[in-house]
N, CA, C and O atoms as CSV, one atom per row, in Angstrom:
chain,resi,resn,atom,element,x,y,z
A,1,MET,N,N,96.577,60.033,71.301
A,1,MET,CA,C,97.081,61.310,70.825
A,1,MET,C,C,96.907,61.363,69.311
A,1,MET,O,O,97.268,60.434,68.589
A,2,ILE,N,N,96.345,62.472,68.858
A,2,ILE,CA,C,96.131,62.660,67.437
A,2,ILE,C,C,97.393,63.269,66.833
A,2,ILE,O,O,97.929,64.251,67.346
A,3,GLU,N,N,97.850,62.683,65.753
A,3,GLU,CA,C,99.088,63.155,65.144
A,3,GLU,C,C,98.921,63.332,63.642
A,3,GLU,O,O,98.006,62.782,63.028
A,4,GLY,N,N,99.818,64.106,63.075
A,4,GLY,CA,C,99.931,64.210,61.636
A,4,GLY,C,C,98.753,64.841,60.939
A,4,GLY,O,O,98.220,65.866,61.364
A,5,TRP,N,N,98.354,64.189,59.834
A,5,TRP,CA,C,97.306,64.727,58.977
A,5,TRP,C,C,95.962,64.790,59.687
A,5,TRP,O,O,95.162,65.682,59.407
A,6,ALA,N,N,95.699,63.866,60.597
A,6,ALA,CA,C,94.428,63.885,61.335
A,6,ALA,C,C,94.322,65.157,62.169
A,6,ALA,O,O,93.252,65.763,62.231
A,7,ALA,N,N,95.409,65.567,62.808
A,7,ALA,CA,C,95.401,66.779,63.611
A,7,ALA,C,C,95.189,68.013,62.724
A,7,ALA,O,O,94.432,68.917,63.077
A,8,ILE,N,N,95.862,68.038,61.578
A,8,ILE,CA,C,95.690,69.172,60.654
A,8,ILE,C,C,94.260,69.209,60.127
A,8,ILE,O,O,93.660,70.280,60.028
A,9,TYR,N,N,93.710,68.035,59.787
A,9,TYR,CA,C,92.333,67.964,59.303
A,9,TYR,C,C,91.354,68.465,60.363
A,9,TYR,O,O,90.446,69.234,60.045
A,10,ILE,N,N,91.523,68.047,61.605
A,10,ILE,CA,C,90.627,68.504,62.687
A,10,ILE,C,C,90.779,69.997,62.898
A,10,ILE,O,O,89.787,70.693,63.112
A,11,PHE,N,N,92.010,70.507,62.841
A,11,PHE,CA,C,92.246,71.938,63.014
A,11,PHE,C,C,91.543,72.735,61.912
A,11,PHE,O,O,90.870,73.726,62.197
A,12,LEU,N,N,91.697,72.308,60.661
A,12,LEU,CA,C,91.049,73.017,59.549
A,12,LEU,C,C,89.528,72.929,59.635
A,12,LEU,O,O,88.833,73.909,59.364
A,13,LEU,N,N,89.009,71.762,60.009
A,13,LEU,CA,C,87.566,71.594,60.139
A,13,LEU,C,C,87.019,72.470,61.266
A,13,LEU,O,O,85.951,73.065,61.123
A,14,ALA,N,N,87.737,72.552,62.378
A,14,ALA,CA,C,87.299,73.407,63.485
A,14,ALA,C,C,87.334,74.870,63.085
A,14,ALA,O,O,86.431,75.629,63.437
A,15,GLY,N,N,88.379,75.282,62.342
A,15,GLY,CA,C,88.460,76.666,61.878
A,15,GLY,C,C,87.335,77.014,60.928
A,15,GLY,O,O,86.734,78.082,61.040
A,16,PHE,N,N,87.043,76.118,59.988
A,16,PHE,CA,C,85.947,76.358,59.037
A,16,PHE,C,C,84.605,76.404,59.753
A,16,PHE,O,O,83.783,77.276,59.469
A,17,THR,N,N,84.373,75.479,60.678
A,17,THR,CA,C,83.109,75.462,61.429
A,17,THR,C,C,82.972,76.728,62.264
A,17,THR,O,O,81.901,77.335,62.294
A,18,GLY,N,N,84.031,77.131,62.933
A,18,GLY,CA,C,83.983,78.353,63.733
A,18,GLY,C,C,83.690,79.577,62.881
A,18,GLY,O,O,82.902,80.438,63.273
A,19,TYR,N,N,84.324,79.654,61.712
A,19,TYR,CA,C,84.082,80.780,60.820
A,19,TYR,C,C,82.620,80.813,60.374
A,19,TYR,O,O,81.998,81.875,60.365
A,20,GLU,N,N,82.083,79.674,60.010
A,20,GLU,CA,C,80.698,79.610,59.537
A,20,GLU,C,C,79.719,79.960,60.667
A,20,GLU,O,O,78.732,80.655,60.426
A,21,VAL,N,N,79.974,79.493,61.882
A,21,VAL,CA,C,79.074,79.784,62.999
A,21,VAL,C,C,79.115,81.271,63.342
A,21,VAL,O,O,78.072,81.903,63.505
A,22,ILE,N,N,80.318,81.824,63.449
A,22,ILE,CA,C,80.450,83.228,63.840
A,22,ILE,C,C,79.910,84.148,62.748
A,22,ILE,O,O,79.331,85.188,63.060
A,23,SER,N,N,80.081,83.795,61.498
A,23,SER,CA,C,79.607,84.667,60.419
A,23,SER,C,C,78.082,84.753,60.371
A,23,SER,O,O,77.538,85.683,59.775
A,24,ARG,N,N,77.396,83.810,60.981
A,24,ARG,CA,C,75.930,83.829,60.977
A,24,ARG,C,C,75.336,84.501,62.213
A,24,ARG,O,O,74.118,84.650,62.312
A,25,VAL,N,N,76.185,84.905,63.153
A,25,VAL,CA,C,75.716,85.601,64.359
A,25,VAL,C,C,75.586,87.085,64.023
A,25,VAL,O,O,76.505,87.658,63.437
A,26,PRO,N,N,74.462,87.728,64.381
A,26,PRO,CA,C,74.329,89.163,64.121
A,26,PRO,C,C,75.447,89.968,64.793
A,26,PRO,O,O,75.945,89.588,65.853
A,27,VAL,N,N,75.829,91.070,64.170
A,27,VAL,CA,C,76.945,91.873,64.651
A,27,VAL,C,C,76.718,92.369,66.072
A,27,VAL,O,O,77.671,92.470,66.845
A,28,ILE,N,N,75.481,92.679,66.430
A,28,ILE,CA,C,75.205,93.199,67.763
A,28,ILE,C,C,75.480,92.158,68.849
A,28,ILE,O,O,75.660,92.516,70.012
A,29,LEU,N,N,75.512,90.898,68.491
A,29,LEU,CA,C,75.762,89.851,69.482
A,29,LEU,C,C,77.233,89.417,69.523
A,29,LEU,O,O,77.566,88.503,70.278
A,30,HIS,N,N,78.107,90.026,68.753
A,30,HIS,CA,C,79.512,89.610,68.753
A,30,HIS,C,C,80.178,89.870,70.096
A,30,HIS,O,O,80.931,89.024,70.579
A,31,THR,N,N,79.918,91.025,70.714
A,31,THR,CA,C,80.562,91.331,71.992
A,31,THR,C,C,80.132,90.367,73.090
A,31,THR,O,O,80.995,89.843,73.794
A,32,PRO,N,N,78.816,90.103,73.273
A,32,PRO,CA,C,78.457,89.118,74.303
A,32,PRO,C,C,78.979,87.723,73.975
A,32,PRO,O,O,79.343,86.972,74.879
A,33,LEU,N,N,79.018,87.371,72.702
A,33,LEU,CA,C,79.536,86.053,72.320
A,33,LEU,C,C,81.019,85.957,72.650
A,33,LEU,O,O,81.474,84.944,73.181
A,34,MET,N,N,81.774,87.004,72.340
A,34,MET,CA,C,83.199,87.003,72.631
A,34,MET,C,C,83.436,86.980,74.131
A,34,MET,O,O,84.322,86.278,74.618
A,35,SER,N,N,82.639,87.751,74.862
A,35,SER,CA,C,82.786,87.790,76.311
A,35,SER,C,C,82.521,86.425,76.912
A,35,SER,O,O,83.289,85.949,77.747
A,36,GLY,N,N,81.449,85.800,76.495
A,36,GLY,CA,C,81.122,84.483,77.030
A,36,GLY,C,C,82.146,83.434,76.672
A,36,GLY,O,O,82.487,82.583,77.493
A,37,SER,N,N,82.638,83.492,75.447
A,37,SER,CA,C,83.626,82.496,75.034
A,37,SER,C,C,84.946,82.704,75.763
A,37,SER,O,O,85.634,81.733,76.078
A,38,ASN,N,N,85.314,83.960,76.037
A,38,ASN,CA,C,86.526,84.204,76.812
A,38,ASN,C,C,86.368,83.695,78.238
A,38,ASN,O,O,87.302,83.143,78.818
A,39,PHE,N,N,85.179,83.885,78.794
A,39,PHE,CA,C,84.937,83.417,80.155
A,39,PHE,C,C,85.017,81.892,80.215
A,39,PHE,O,O,85.646,81.331,81.112
A,40,ILE,N,N,84.377,81.229,79.253
A,40,ILE,CA,C,84.400,79.771,79.218
A,40,ILE,C,C,85.810,79.269,78.920
A,40,ILE,O,O,86.194,78.166,79.309
A,41,HIS,N,N,86.563,80.104,78.226
A,41,HIS,CA,C,87.929,79.733,77.869
A,41,HIS,C,C,88.808,79.579,79.115
A,41,HIS,O,O,89.949,79.129,79.015
A,42,GLY,N,N,88.288,79.946,80.269
A,42,GLY,CA,C,89.038,79.791,81.514
A,42,GLY,C,C,89.387,78.334,81.804
A,42,GLY,O,O,90.292,78.058,82.591
A,43,ILE,N,N,88.680,77.409,81.178
A,43,ILE,CA,C,89.012,75.992,81.367
A,43,ILE,C,C,90.409,75.701,80.822
A,43,ILE,O,O,91.075,74.762,81.258
A,44,VAL,N,N,90.842,76.519,79.863
A,44,VAL,CA,C,92.206,76.353,79.337
A,44,VAL,C,C,93.223,76.660,80.431
A,44,VAL,O,O,94.294,76.055,80.480
A,45,LEU,N,N,92.880,77.601,81.306
A,45,LEU,CA,C,93.772,77.916,82.423
A,45,LEU,C,C,93.944,76.702,83.328
A,45,LEU,O,O,95.050,76.409,83.782
A,46,VAL,N,N,92.865,76.010,83.584
A,46,VAL,CA,C,92.940,74.809,84.415
A,46,VAL,C,C,93.817,73.760,83.721
A,46,VAL,O,O,94.670,73.140,84.356
A,47,GLY,N,N,93.604,73.569,82.423
A,47,GLY,CA,C,94.416,72.611,81.681
A,47,GLY,C,C,95.885,72.986,81.660
A,47,GLY,O,O,96.752,72.119,81.769
A,48,ALA,N,N,96.169,74.276,81.521
A,48,ALA,CA,C,97.557,74.728,81.501
A,48,ALA,C,C,98.212,74.505,82.859
A,48,ALA,O,O,99.383,74.134,82.933
A,49,MET,N,N,97.454,74.732,83.938
A,49,MET,CA,C,98.028,74.508,85.263
A,49,MET,C,C,98.288,73.021,85.499
A,49,MET,O,O,99.289,72.653,86.114
A,50,VAL,N,N,97.386,72.166,85.009
A,50,VAL,CA,C,97.593,70.717,85.143
A,50,VAL,C,C,98.811,70.295,84.338
A,50,VAL,O,O,99.633,69.512,84.814
A,51,ALA,N,N,98.934,70.821,83.098
A,51,ALA,CA,C,100.094,70.490,82.268
A,51,ALA,C,C,101.385,70.979,82.914
A,51,ALA,O,O,102.402,70.285,82.878
A,52,LEU,N,N,101.347,72.167,83.502
A,52,LEU,CA,C,102.537,72.694,84.174
A,52,LEU,C,C,102.889,71.831,85.380
A,52,LEU,O,O,104.067,71.625,85.675
A,53,GLY,N,N,101.875,71.326,86.076
A,53,GLY,CA,C,102.133,70.474,87.237
A,53,GLY,C,C,102.776,69.155,86.868
A,53,GLY,O,O,103.496,68.574,87.680
A,54,HIS,N,N,102.533,68.665,85.650
A,54,HIS,CA,C,103.110,67.398,85.208
A,54,HIS,C,C,104.397,67.595,84.419
A,54,HIS,O,O,105.013,66.609,84.014
A,55,ALA,N,N,104.818,68.820,84.189
A,55,ALA,CA,C,106.039,69.076,83.405
A,55,ALA,C,C,107.258,68.637,84.195
A,55,ALA,O,O,107.354,68.851,85.403
A,56,SER,N,N,108.192,68.011,83.474
A,56,SER,CA,C,109.391,67.511,84.162
A,56,SER,C,C,110.672,68.182,83.665
A,56,SER,O,O,111.624,68.331,84.431
A,57,THR,N,N,110.707,68.587,82.398
A,57,THR,CA,C,111.927,69.227,81.891
A,57,THR,C,C,111.757,70.743,81.901
A,57,THR,O,O,110.649,71.258,82.051
A,58,ILE,N,N,112.859,71.436,81.740
A,58,ILE,CA,C,112.820,72.899,81.729
A,58,ILE,C,C,111.986,73.407,80.555
A,58,ILE,O,O,111.227,74.365,80.701
A,59,GLY,N,N,112.125,72.771,79.399
A,59,GLY,CA,C,111.359,73.181,78.218
A,59,GLY,C,C,109.854,73.024,78.437
A,59,GLY,O,O,109.069,73.902,78.078
A,60,GLN,N,N,109.468,71.909,79.022
A,60,GLN,CA,C,108.047,71.674,79.298
A,60,GLN,C,C,107.517,72.674,80.326
A,60,GLN,O,O,106.395,73.165,80.207
A,61,GLN,N,N,108.336,72.968,81.331
A,61,GLN,CA,C,107.915,73.940,82.342
A,61,GLN,C,C,107.782,75.328,81.748
A,61,GLN,O,O,106.874,76.080,82.102
A,62,LEU,N,N,108.700,75.669,80.833
A,62,LEU,CA,C,108.634,76.982,80.182
A,62,LEU,C,C,107.372,77.115,79.344
A,62,LEU,O,O,106.682,78.132,79.407
A,63,VAL,N,N,107.068,76.072,78.548
A,63,VAL,CA,C,105.862,76.106,77.718
A,63,VAL,C,C,104.622,76.133,78.610
A,63,VAL,O,O,103.670,76.860,78.325
A,64,GLY,N,N,104.629,75.349,79.682
A,64,GLY,CA,C,103.495,75.348,80.617
A,64,GLY,C,C,103.304,76.700,81.278
A,64,GLY,O,O,102.174,77.153,81.455
A,65,PHE,N,N,104.408,77.351,81.647
A,65,PHE,CA,C,104.313,78.671,82.271
A,65,PHE,C,C,103.740,79.696,81.307
A,65,PHE,O,O,102.893,80.506,81.680
A,66,ILE,N,N,104.208,79.655,80.063
A,66,ILE,CA,C,103.678,80.576,79.057
A,66,ILE,C,C,102.200,80.301,78.819
A,66,ILE,O,O,101.410,81.228,78.645
A,67,ALA,N,N,101.826,79.011,78.812
A,67,ALA,CA,C,100.405,78.661,78.621
A,67,ALA,C,C,99.556,79.187,79.761
A,67,ALA,O,O,98.449,79.674,79.534
A,68,VAL,N,N,100.061,79.095,80.992
A,68,VAL,CA,C,99.311,79.617,82.147
A,68,VAL,C,C,99.158,81.134,82.028
A,68,VAL,O,O,98.083,81.674,82.288
A,69,LEU,N,N,100.238,81.824,81.633
A,69,LEU,CA,C,100.166,83.268,81.490
A,69,LEU,C,C,99.145,83.679,80.437
A,69,LEU,O,O,98.319,84.560,80.676
A,70,LEU,N,N,99.206,83.039,79.271
A,70,LEU,CA,C,98.277,83.404,78.195
A,70,LEU,C,C,96.830,83.066,78.569
A,70,LEU,O,O,95.917,83.841,78.285
A,71,ALA,N,N,96.623,81.913,79.204
A,71,ALA,CA,C,95.264,81.524,79.586
A,71,ALA,C,C,94.715,82.465,80.654
A,71,ALA,O,O,93.537,82.821,80.620
A,72,ALA,N,N,95.555,82.869,81.596
A,72,ALA,CA,C,95.111,83.807,82.626
A,72,ALA,C,C,94.768,85.166,82.005
A,72,ALA,O,O,93.778,85.795,82.376
A,73,GLY,N,N,95.589,85.602,81.067
A,73,GLY,CA,C,95.309,86.864,80.383
A,73,GLY,C,C,93.999,86.816,79.626
A,73,GLY,O,O,93.249,87.792,79.593
A,74,ASN,N,N,93.731,85.677,79.021
A,74,ASN,CA,C,92.486,85.537,78.273
A,74,ASN,C,C,91.286,85.523,79.210
A,74,ASN,O,O,90.262,86.136,78.908
A,75,ALA,N,N,91.396,84.834,80.341
A,75,ALA,CA,C,90.284,84.802,81.292
A,75,ALA,C,C,90.024,86.192,81.875
A,75,ALA,O,O,88.873,86.611,81.997
A,76,VAL,N,N,91.095,86.906,82.235
A,76,VAL,CA,C,90.943,88.260,82.758
A,76,VAL,C,C,90.347,89.179,81.693
A,76,VAL,O,O,89.496,90.017,81.991
A,77,GLY,N,N,90.796,89.016,80.463
A,77,GLY,CA,C,90.242,89.806,79.372
A,77,GLY,C,C,88.749,89.567,79.204
A,77,GLY,O,O,87.997,90.495,78.905
A,78,GLY,N,N,88.320,88.318,79.397
A,78,GLY,CA,C,86.901,88.012,79.318
A,78,GLY,C,C,86.104,88.740,80.385
A,78,GLY,O,O,85.011,89.241,80.122
A,79,TYR,N,N,86.662,88.797,81.604
A,79,TYR,CA,C,85.992,89.532,82.672
A,79,TYR,C,C,85.941,91.025,82.362
A,79,TYR,O,O,84.914,91.669,82.578
A,80,VAL,N,N,87.032,91.572,81.861
A,80,VAL,CA,C,87.084,93.014,81.567
A,80,VAL,C,C,86.085,93.373,80.467
A,80,VAL,O,O,85.372,94.371,80.569
A,81,VAL,N,N,86.042,92.564,79.431
A,81,VAL,CA,C,85.095,92.839,78.343
A,81,VAL,C,C,83.661,92.723,78.839
A,81,VAL,O,O,82.804,93.525,78.467
A,82,THR,N,N,83.400,91.725,79.679
A,82,THR,CA,C,82.053,91.563,80.238
A,82,THR,C,C,81.683,92.775,81.069
A,82,THR,O,O,80.563,93.276,80.970
A,83,GLU,N,N,82.615,93.256,81.896
A,83,GLU,CA,C,82.346,94.424,82.729
A,83,GLU,C,C,82.042,95.647,81.869
A,83,GLU,O,O,81.096,96.385,82.146
A,84,ARG,N,N,82.835,95.859,80.835
A,84,ARG,CA,C,82.597,97.005,79.949
A,84,ARG,C,C,81.273,96.875,79.221
A,84,ARG,O,O,80.570,97.864,79.012
A,85,MET,N,N,80.936,95.652,78.835
A,85,MET,CA,C,79.686,95.439,78.136
A,85,MET,C,C,78.506,95.715,79.062
A,85,MET,O,O,77.516,96.316,78.644
A,86,LEU,N,N,78.607,95.274,80.332
A,86,LEU,CA,C,77.522,95.526,81.274
A,86,LEU,C,C,77.392,97.002,81.600
A,86,LEU,O,O,76.290,97.477,81.874
A,87,GLU,N,N,78.511,97.747,81.574
A,87,GLU,CA,C,78.457,99.196,81.805
A,87,GLU,C,C,77.657,99.893,80.705
A,87,GLU,O,O,77.044,100.929,80.961
A,88,MET,N,N,77.650,99.356,79.509
A,88,MET,CA,C,76.921,99.960,78.407
A,88,MET,C,C,75.420,99.876,78.614
A,88,MET,O,O,74.675,100.681,78.056
A,89,PHE,N,N,74.962,98.911,79.409
A,89,PHE,CA,C,73.531,98.736,79.613
A,89,PHE,C,C,72.995,99.480,80.816
A,89,PHE,O,O,71.784,99.494,81.041
A,90,LYS,N,N,73.886,100.112,81.613
A,90,LYS,CA,C,73.437,100.864,82.782
A,90,LYS,C,C,72.849,102.198,82.357
A,90,LYS,O,O,73.228,102.761,81.330
A,91,SER,N,N,71.924,102.694,83.156
A,91,SER,CA,C,71.284,103.962,82.873
A,91,SER,C,C,72.268,105.103,83.067
A,91,SER,O,O,73.074,105.073,83.997
A,92,SER,N,N,72.212,106.107,82.203
A,92,SER,CA,C,73.134,107.239,82.289
A,92,SER,C,C,72.529,108.409,83.052
A,92,SER,O,O,73.091,109.503,83.014
A,93,LYS,N,N,71.395,108.224,83.751
A,93,LYS,CA,C,70.736,109.316,84.469
A,93,LYS,C,C,71.320,109.541,85.855
A,93,LYS,O,O,70.797,110.369,86.600
A,94,GLY,N,N,72.379,108.839,86.230
A,94,GLY,CA,C,73.036,109.055,87.508
A,94,GLY,C,C,72.425,108.270,88.645
A,94,GLY,O,O,72.936,108.347,89.762
A,95,GLY,N,N,71.388,107.538,88.431
A,95,GLY,CA,C,70.793,106.726,89.469
A,95,GLY,C,C,71.633,105.497,89.743
A,95,GLY,O,O,72.478,105.103,88.940
A,96,LYS,N,N,71.381,104.902,90.893
A,96,LYS,CA,C,72.098,103.684,91.219
A,96,LYS,C,C,71.505,102.516,90.442
A,96,LYS,O,O,70.301,102.455,90.194
A,97,GLY,N,N,72.375,101.604,90.072
A,97,GLY,CA,C,71.946,100.365,89.457
A,97,GLY,C,C,71.856,100.458,88.033
A,97,GLY,O,O,71.503,99.482,87.372
């Protein structure tokens, strides 16, 4: 388990790296990037469910339940954004597909 200054250092390094990577992506690709990252973020839902399954105290169960709710919301949001993004690429002439 990473604790203390090492955790803060990793958090700051991850934030800086994420900012630098995202700032170099063209604006037109932000929506697909966000959609894909939200979809992949579904692994957090699995982790939250595993953590909730191992929770023993009421406090741990409460935090695990909130984590499951937030992770599920994020995964669903990824699907919704992807659906809206795909709707933008469909033809507006009324044809199927």
